[in-house]
XYZ file of C-alpha atoms in Angstrom:
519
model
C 0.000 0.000 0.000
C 1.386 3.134 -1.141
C 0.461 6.669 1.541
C -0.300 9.671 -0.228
C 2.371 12.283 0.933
C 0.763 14.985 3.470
C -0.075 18.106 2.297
C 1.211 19.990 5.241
C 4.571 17.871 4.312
C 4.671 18.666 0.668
C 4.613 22.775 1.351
C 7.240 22.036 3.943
C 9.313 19.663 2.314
C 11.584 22.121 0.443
C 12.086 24.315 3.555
C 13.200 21.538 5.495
C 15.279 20.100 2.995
C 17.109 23.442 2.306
C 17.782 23.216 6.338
C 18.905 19.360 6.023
C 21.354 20.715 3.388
C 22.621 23.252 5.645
C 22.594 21.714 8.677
C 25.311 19.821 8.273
C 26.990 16.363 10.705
C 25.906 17.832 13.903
C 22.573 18.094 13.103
C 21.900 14.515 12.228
C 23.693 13.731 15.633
C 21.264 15.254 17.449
C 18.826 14.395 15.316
C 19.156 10.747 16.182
C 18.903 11.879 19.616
C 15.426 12.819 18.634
C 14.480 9.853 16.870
C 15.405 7.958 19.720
C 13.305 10.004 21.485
C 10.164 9.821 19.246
C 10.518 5.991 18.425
C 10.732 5.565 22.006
C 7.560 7.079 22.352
C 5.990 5.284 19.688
C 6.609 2.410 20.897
C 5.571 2.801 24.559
C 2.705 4.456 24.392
C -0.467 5.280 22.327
C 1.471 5.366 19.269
C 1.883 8.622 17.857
C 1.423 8.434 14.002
C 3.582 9.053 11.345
C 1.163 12.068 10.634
C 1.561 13.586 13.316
C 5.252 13.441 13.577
C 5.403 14.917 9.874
C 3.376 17.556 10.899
C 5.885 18.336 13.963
C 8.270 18.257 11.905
C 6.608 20.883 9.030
C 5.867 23.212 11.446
C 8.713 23.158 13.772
C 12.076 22.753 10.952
C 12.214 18.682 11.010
C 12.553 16.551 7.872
C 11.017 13.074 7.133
C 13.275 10.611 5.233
C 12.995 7.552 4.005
C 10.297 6.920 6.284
C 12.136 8.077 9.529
C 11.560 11.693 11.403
C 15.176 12.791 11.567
C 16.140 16.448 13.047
C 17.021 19.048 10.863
C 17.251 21.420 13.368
C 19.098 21.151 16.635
C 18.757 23.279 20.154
C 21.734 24.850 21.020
C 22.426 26.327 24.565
C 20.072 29.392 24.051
C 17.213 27.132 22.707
C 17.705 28.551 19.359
C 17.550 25.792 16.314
C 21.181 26.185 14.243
C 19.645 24.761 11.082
C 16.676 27.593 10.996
C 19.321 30.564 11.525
C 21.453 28.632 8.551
C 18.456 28.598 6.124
C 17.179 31.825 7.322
C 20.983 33.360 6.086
C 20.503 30.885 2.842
C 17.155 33.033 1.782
C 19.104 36.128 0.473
C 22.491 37.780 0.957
C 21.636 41.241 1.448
C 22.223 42.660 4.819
C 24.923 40.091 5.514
C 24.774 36.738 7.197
C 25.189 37.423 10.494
C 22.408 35.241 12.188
C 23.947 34.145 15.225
C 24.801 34.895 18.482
C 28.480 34.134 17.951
C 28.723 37.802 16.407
C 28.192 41.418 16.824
C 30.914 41.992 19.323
C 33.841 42.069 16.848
C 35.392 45.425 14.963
C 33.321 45.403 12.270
C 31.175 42.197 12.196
C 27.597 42.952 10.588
C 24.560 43.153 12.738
C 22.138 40.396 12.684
C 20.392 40.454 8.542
C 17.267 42.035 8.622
C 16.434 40.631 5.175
C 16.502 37.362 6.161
C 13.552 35.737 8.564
C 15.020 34.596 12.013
C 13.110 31.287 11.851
C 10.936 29.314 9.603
C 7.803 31.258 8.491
C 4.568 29.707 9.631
C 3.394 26.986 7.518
C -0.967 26.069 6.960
C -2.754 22.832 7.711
C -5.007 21.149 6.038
C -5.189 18.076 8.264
C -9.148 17.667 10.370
C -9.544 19.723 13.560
C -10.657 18.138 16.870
C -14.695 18.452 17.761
C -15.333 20.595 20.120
C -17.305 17.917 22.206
C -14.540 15.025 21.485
C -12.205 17.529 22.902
C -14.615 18.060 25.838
C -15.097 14.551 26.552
C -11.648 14.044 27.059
C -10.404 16.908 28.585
C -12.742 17.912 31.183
C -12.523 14.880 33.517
C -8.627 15.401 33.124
C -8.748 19.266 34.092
C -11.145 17.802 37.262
C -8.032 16.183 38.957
C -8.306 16.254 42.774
C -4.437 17.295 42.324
C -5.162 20.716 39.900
C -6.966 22.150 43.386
C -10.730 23.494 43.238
C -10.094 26.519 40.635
C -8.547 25.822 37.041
C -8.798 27.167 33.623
C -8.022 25.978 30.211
C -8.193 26.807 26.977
C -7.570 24.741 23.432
C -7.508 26.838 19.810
C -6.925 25.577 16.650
C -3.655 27.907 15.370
C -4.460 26.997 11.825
C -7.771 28.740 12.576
C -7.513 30.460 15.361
C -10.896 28.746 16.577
C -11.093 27.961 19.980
C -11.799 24.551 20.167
C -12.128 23.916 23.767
C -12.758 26.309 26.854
C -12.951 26.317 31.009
C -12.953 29.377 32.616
C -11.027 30.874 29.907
C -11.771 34.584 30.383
C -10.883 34.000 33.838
C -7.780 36.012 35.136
C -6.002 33.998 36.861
C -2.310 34.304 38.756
C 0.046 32.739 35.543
C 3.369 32.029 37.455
C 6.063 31.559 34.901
C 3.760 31.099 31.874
C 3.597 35.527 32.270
C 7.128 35.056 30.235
C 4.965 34.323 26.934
C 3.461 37.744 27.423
C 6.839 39.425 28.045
C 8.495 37.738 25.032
C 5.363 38.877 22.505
C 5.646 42.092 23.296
C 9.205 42.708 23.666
C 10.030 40.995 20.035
C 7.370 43.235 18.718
C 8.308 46.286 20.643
C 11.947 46.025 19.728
C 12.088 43.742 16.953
C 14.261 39.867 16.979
C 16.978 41.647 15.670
C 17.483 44.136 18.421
C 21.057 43.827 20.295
C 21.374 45.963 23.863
C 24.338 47.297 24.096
C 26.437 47.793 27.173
C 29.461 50.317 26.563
C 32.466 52.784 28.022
C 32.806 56.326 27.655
C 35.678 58.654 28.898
C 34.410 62.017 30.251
C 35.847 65.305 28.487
C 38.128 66.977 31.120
C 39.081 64.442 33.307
C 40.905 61.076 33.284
C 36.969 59.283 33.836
C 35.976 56.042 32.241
C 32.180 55.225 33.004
C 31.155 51.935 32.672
C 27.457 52.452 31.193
C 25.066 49.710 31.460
C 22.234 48.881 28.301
C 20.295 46.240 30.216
C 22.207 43.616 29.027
C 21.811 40.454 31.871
C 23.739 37.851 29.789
C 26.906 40.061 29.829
C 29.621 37.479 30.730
C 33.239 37.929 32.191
C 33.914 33.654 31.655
C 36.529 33.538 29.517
C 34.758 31.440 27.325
C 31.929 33.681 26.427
C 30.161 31.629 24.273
C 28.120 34.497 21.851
C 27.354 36.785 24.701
C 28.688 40.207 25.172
C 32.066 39.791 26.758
C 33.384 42.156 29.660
C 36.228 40.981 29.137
C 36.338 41.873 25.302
C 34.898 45.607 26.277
C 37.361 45.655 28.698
C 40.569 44.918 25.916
C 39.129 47.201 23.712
C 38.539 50.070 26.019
C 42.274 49.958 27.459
C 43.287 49.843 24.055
C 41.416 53.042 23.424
C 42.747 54.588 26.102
C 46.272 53.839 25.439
C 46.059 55.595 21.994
C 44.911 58.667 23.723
C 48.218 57.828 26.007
C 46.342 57.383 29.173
C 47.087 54.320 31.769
C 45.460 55.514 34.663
C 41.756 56.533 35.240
C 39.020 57.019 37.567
C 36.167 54.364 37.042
C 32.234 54.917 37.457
C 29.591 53.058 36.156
C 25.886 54.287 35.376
C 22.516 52.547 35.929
C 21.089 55.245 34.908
C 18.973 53.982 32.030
C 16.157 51.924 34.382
C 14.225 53.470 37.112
C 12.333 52.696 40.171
C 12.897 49.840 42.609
C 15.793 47.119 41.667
C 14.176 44.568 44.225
C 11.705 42.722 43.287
C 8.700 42.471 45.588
C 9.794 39.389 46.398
C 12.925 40.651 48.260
C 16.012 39.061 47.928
C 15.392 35.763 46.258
C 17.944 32.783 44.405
C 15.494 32.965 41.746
C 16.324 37.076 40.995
C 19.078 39.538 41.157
C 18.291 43.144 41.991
C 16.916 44.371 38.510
C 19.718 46.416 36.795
C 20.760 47.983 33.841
C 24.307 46.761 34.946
C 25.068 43.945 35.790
C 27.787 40.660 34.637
C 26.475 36.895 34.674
C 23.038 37.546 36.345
C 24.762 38.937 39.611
C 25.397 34.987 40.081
C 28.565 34.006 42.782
C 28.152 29.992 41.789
C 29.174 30.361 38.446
C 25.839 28.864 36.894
C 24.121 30.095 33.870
C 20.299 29.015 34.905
C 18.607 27.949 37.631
C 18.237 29.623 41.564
C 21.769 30.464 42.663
C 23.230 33.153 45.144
C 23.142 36.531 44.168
C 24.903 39.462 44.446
C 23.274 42.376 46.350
C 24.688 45.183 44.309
C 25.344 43.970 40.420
C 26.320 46.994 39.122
C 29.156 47.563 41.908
C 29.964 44.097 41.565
C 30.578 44.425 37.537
C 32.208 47.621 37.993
C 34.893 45.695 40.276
C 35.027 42.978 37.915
C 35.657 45.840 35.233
C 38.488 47.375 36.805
C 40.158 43.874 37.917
C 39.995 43.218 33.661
C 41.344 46.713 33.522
C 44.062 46.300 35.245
C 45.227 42.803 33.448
C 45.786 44.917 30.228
C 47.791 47.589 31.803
C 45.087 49.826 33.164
C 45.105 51.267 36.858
C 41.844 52.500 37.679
C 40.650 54.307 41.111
C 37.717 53.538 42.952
C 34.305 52.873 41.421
C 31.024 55.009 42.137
C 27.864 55.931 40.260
C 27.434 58.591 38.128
C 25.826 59.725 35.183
C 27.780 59.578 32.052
C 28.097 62.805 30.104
C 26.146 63.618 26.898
C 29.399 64.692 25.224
C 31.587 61.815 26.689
C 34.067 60.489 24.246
C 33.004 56.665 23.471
C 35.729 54.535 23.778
C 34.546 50.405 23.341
C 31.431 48.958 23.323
C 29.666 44.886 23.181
C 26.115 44.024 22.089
C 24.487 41.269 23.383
C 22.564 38.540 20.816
C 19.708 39.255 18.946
C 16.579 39.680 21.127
C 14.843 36.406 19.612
C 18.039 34.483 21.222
C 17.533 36.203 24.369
C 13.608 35.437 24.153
C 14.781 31.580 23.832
C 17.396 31.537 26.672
C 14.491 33.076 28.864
C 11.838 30.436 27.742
C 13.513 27.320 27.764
C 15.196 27.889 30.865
C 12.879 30.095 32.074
C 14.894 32.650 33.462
C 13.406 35.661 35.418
C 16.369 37.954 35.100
C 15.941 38.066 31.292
C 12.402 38.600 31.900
C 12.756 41.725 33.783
C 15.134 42.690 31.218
C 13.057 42.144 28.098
C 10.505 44.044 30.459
C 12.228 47.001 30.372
C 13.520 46.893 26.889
C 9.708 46.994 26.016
C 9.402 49.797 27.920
C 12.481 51.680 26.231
C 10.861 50.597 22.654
C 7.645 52.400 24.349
C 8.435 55.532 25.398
C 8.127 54.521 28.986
C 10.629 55.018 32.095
C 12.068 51.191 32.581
C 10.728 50.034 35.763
C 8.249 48.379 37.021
C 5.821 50.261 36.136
C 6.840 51.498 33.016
C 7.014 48.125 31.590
C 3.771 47.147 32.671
C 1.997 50.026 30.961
C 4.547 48.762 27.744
C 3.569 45.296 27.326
C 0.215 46.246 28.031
C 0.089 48.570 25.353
C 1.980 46.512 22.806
C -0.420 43.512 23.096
C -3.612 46.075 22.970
C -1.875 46.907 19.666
C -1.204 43.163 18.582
C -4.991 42.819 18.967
C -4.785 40.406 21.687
C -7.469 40.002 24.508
C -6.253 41.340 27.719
C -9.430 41.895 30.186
C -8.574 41.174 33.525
C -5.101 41.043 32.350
C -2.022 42.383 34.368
C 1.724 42.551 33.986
C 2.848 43.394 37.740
C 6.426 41.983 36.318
C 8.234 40.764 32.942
C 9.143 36.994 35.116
C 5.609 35.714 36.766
C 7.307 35.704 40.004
C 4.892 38.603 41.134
C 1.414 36.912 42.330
C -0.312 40.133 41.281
C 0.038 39.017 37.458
C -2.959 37.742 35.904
C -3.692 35.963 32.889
C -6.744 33.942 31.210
C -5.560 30.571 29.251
C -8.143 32.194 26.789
C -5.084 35.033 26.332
C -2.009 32.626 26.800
C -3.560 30.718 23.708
C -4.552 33.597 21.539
C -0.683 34.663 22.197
C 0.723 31.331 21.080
C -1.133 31.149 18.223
C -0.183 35.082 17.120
C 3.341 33.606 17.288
C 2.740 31.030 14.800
C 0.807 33.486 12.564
C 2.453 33.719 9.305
C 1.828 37.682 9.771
C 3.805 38.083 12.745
C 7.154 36.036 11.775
C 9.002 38.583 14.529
C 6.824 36.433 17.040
C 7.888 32.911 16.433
C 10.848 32.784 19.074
C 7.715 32.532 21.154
C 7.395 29.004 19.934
C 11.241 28.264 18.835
C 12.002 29.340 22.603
C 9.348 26.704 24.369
C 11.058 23.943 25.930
C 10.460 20.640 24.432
C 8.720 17.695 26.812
C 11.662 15.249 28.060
C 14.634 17.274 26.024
C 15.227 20.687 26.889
C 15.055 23.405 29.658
C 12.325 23.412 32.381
C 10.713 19.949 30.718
C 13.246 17.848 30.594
C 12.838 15.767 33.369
C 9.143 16.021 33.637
C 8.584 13.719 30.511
C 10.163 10.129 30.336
C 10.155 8.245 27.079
C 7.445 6.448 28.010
C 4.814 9.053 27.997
C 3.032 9.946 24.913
C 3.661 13.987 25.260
C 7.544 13.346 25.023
C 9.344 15.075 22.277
C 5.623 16.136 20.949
C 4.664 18.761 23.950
C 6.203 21.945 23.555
C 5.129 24.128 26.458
C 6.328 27.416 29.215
C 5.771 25.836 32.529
C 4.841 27.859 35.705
C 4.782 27.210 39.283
C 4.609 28.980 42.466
C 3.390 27.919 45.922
C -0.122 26.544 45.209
C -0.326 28.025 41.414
C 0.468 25.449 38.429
C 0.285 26.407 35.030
C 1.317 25.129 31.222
C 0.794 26.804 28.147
C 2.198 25.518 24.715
C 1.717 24.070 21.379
C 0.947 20.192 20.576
C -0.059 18.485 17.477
C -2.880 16.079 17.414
C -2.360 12.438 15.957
C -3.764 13.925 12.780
C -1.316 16.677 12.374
C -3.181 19.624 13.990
C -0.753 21.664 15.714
C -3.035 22.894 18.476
C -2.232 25.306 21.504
C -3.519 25.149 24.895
C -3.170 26.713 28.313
C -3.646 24.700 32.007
C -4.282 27.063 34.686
C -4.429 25.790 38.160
C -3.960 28.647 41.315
C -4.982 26.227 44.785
C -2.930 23.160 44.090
C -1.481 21.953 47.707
C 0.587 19.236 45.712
C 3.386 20.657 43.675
C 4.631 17.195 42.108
C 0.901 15.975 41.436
C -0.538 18.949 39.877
C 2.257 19.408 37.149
C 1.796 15.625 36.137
C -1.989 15.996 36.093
C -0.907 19.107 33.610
C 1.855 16.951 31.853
C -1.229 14.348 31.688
C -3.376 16.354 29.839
C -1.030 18.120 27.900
C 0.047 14.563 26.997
C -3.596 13.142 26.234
C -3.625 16.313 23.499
C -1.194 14.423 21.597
C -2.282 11.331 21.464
C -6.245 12.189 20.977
C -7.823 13.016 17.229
C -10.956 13.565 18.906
C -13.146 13.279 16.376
């Protein structure tokens, strides 16, 4: 018996052979990692269908060949496929092909193309939809767990469509945890644009011997010696005592300004592993364990802390420097060196996939730069708002207290957190789709790795933000159905008493999205 070939495969087939082409050994070593991964799962559990794994594929940059569902497009370390930047560069040649985050920070390397599409442009579907009662039938008892508490939400839409297919308490504005960090991404990559690069920089001040250190919001600035893409203090630091030495100076006075954000740098938290005091200065996420994600001590003062970093990077290439205080860096200040971070969408990614709170705040305020608004709290609340008002996204009973969801005075409906997902996958809105490309995917990356085993049907199919706080559970993502319907949904659940049981009730149904037609 011979299978017709999918439609949704045959429009994607020549994208993701382009990104085959381009993507070179290391992509088909990972993708066997993922095959591994998605035989696994057929094999253990309510088989997934060849269908639907094509369909994954189309949509997300994978390639079907000779009848197995091999990767064409790898995570790296920010979450960002390689393959899609490669055939993004591979579309056209003007603007350069700068497309990664391994640039930017070199004398005269281009900035990131803005001819070229960051990630794979949305692709249509033409596989059946779920019923709106099959979906019912199945999902309601699930969303009833005695572990999801006594108040939940959900919400299921058809991204094809944009049809919401299944609904509990969907306009209901409920406190979102982590799953806020969709919001924050949307409107920051629309605000500023996936190309945008924050710059963190060093001026000398006319008159006086007076290098400030000046501080762009930039939280991934990195003094390891092995930067790995990010902006490098240590790199800004070489340059700018080489810019000082052909003005014949060896010997300044160091400052640093913060100047650029506003308003409180603690969290309402209070001092928490999870968050550094928000500033617009500050060198590995304030963190003294040398980790890159994940709770860790931080430092109380970041900007101090960077500053003496600074001058101790300084002084390796010849450069005494006196002590270090805030100031305000003149208008006319002579620049000296300056390091941009990677492109926003790679930021966007980092934060999703491992969801990390400091990024958060700092895409927060970067909104609220692109808006016209001071960059605090505040300000960045009144910018997201705005931006999604202007994406045409429903936001009653909606509130951004914070860029991270760490703030219990955020509130989202699933009936939002769905109509954002599938925005990102619009084929109108290509600067979105980091808000997909940046999900973590169920049993292989970020803050889902080790919630899916191989044995459960969502694994390597469920790609979803997670969010948790004391007694609030949530999961908001994108699936696709056994019959190729990519789908996204949104599990809300704010008086769960067990942590453990509530996210694999979530996982559960997340899971029981893949593996139902429901028809």
């Amino acid at each position: 018996m011979v299978m017709p070939e999918p439609r949704v495969w045959r429009a994607a087939r020549p994208y993701a052979e382009r990104i085959a082409r381009a993507a070179k050994p290391r992509v088909v070593s990972a993708g066997r990692a993922v095959v591994q991964g998605a035989r696994a799962v057929a094999t253990r559990s309510m088989k997934l269908t060849t269908l639907q794994l094509t369909a994954g594929a189309a949509t997300f940059g994978l390639a079907l060949s000779a009848g197995a569902v091999a990767t064409a497009g790898p995570w790296d370390s920010s979450g960002q496929r390689t393959a899609e930047r490669d055939w993004a560069a591979s579309r056209d040649h003007e603007g350069g092909a700068d497309h990664g985050r391994d640039s930017g920070n070199a004398a005269g390397a281009p900035e990131a193309a803005r001819s070229a599409p960051p990630v794979l442009t949305g692709l249509g579907n033409s596989m059946p939809a779920p019923t709106k009662q099959a979906l019912a039938d199945v999902l309601t008892p699930l969303l009833r767990a005695p572990a999801l508490g006594s108040r939940s939400t959900a919400a299921v839409v058809d991204v094809t469509t944009g049809e919401t297919l299944y609904g509990s308490g969907a306009d209901d504005a409920l406190t979102p945890a982590s799953t806020t960090k969709i919001a924050t991404a949307a409107a920051a990559l629309s605000a500023a644009g996936p190309g945008h690069r924050i710059a963190t920089r060093t001026v000398l001040n006319p008159g006086a011997k007076e290098v400030v250190l000046v501080g762009g919001g930039d939280p991934t600035l990195t003094a390891h010696e092995d930067a790995n893409g990010y902006a490098s203090l240590r790199t800004l630091a070489a340059d700018t005592a080489a810019a000082l030495k052909k003005r014949g100076v060896d010997e300044v006075a160091l400052s640093y300004d913060t100047s650029l954000y506003s308003g409180p740098a603690l969290h309402p938290i209070g001092v928490n592993p999870n968050l550094a005091p928000v500033s617009a200065l500050m060198v590995d996420e304030a963190r003294r364990d040398g980790s890159s994600s994940g709770p860790a001590d931080r430092g109380t003062d970041p900007a101090a802390d960077a500053a003496d970093a600074f001058a101790k990077l300084l002084a390796d290439q010849g450069v005494r420097t006196k002590s270090a205080a805030p100031v305000k860096a003149s208008g006319t200040a002579d620049p000296l060196a300056t390091v941009e971070s990677p492109p926003l969408s790679t930021l966007v990614e980092r934060m999703l996939t491992n969801s990390d709170n400091d990024i958060a705040e700092a895409l927060a305020r970067q909104t609220a730069l692109a808006g016209g608004e001071p960059a605090s709290f505040e300000g960045a609340e009144t910018a997201i708002r705005a931006e999604l008002d202007r994406l045409g996204l429903p936001l009653d009973g909606a509130r951004f207290a914070d860029g991270s969801g760490l703030n219990r005075d955020d509130r989202l409906t699933a009936g939002l957190l769905t109509a954002l997902l599938a925005k990102a996958a619009s084929p109108s809105h290509p600067a979105l789709r980091p808000v997909l490309t940046g999900l973590p995917v169920a049993g292989f990356t970020g803050t889902l790795r080790t919630r899916y085993t191989d044995d459960v049907p969502g694994t390597g199919v469920v790609r979803a933000k997670t969010g948790t706080l004391t007694g609030v559970n949530t999961l908001a993502g994108t699936v696709v159905d056994t019959d190729g319907r990519l789908l996204a949904f949104a599990f809300m659940a704010t008086e769960t008493t067990d942590p453990t049981g509530a996210q694999k009730a979530l996982d559960n149904t997340a899971s029981t999205l893949a593996t139902c037609g429901c028809r």
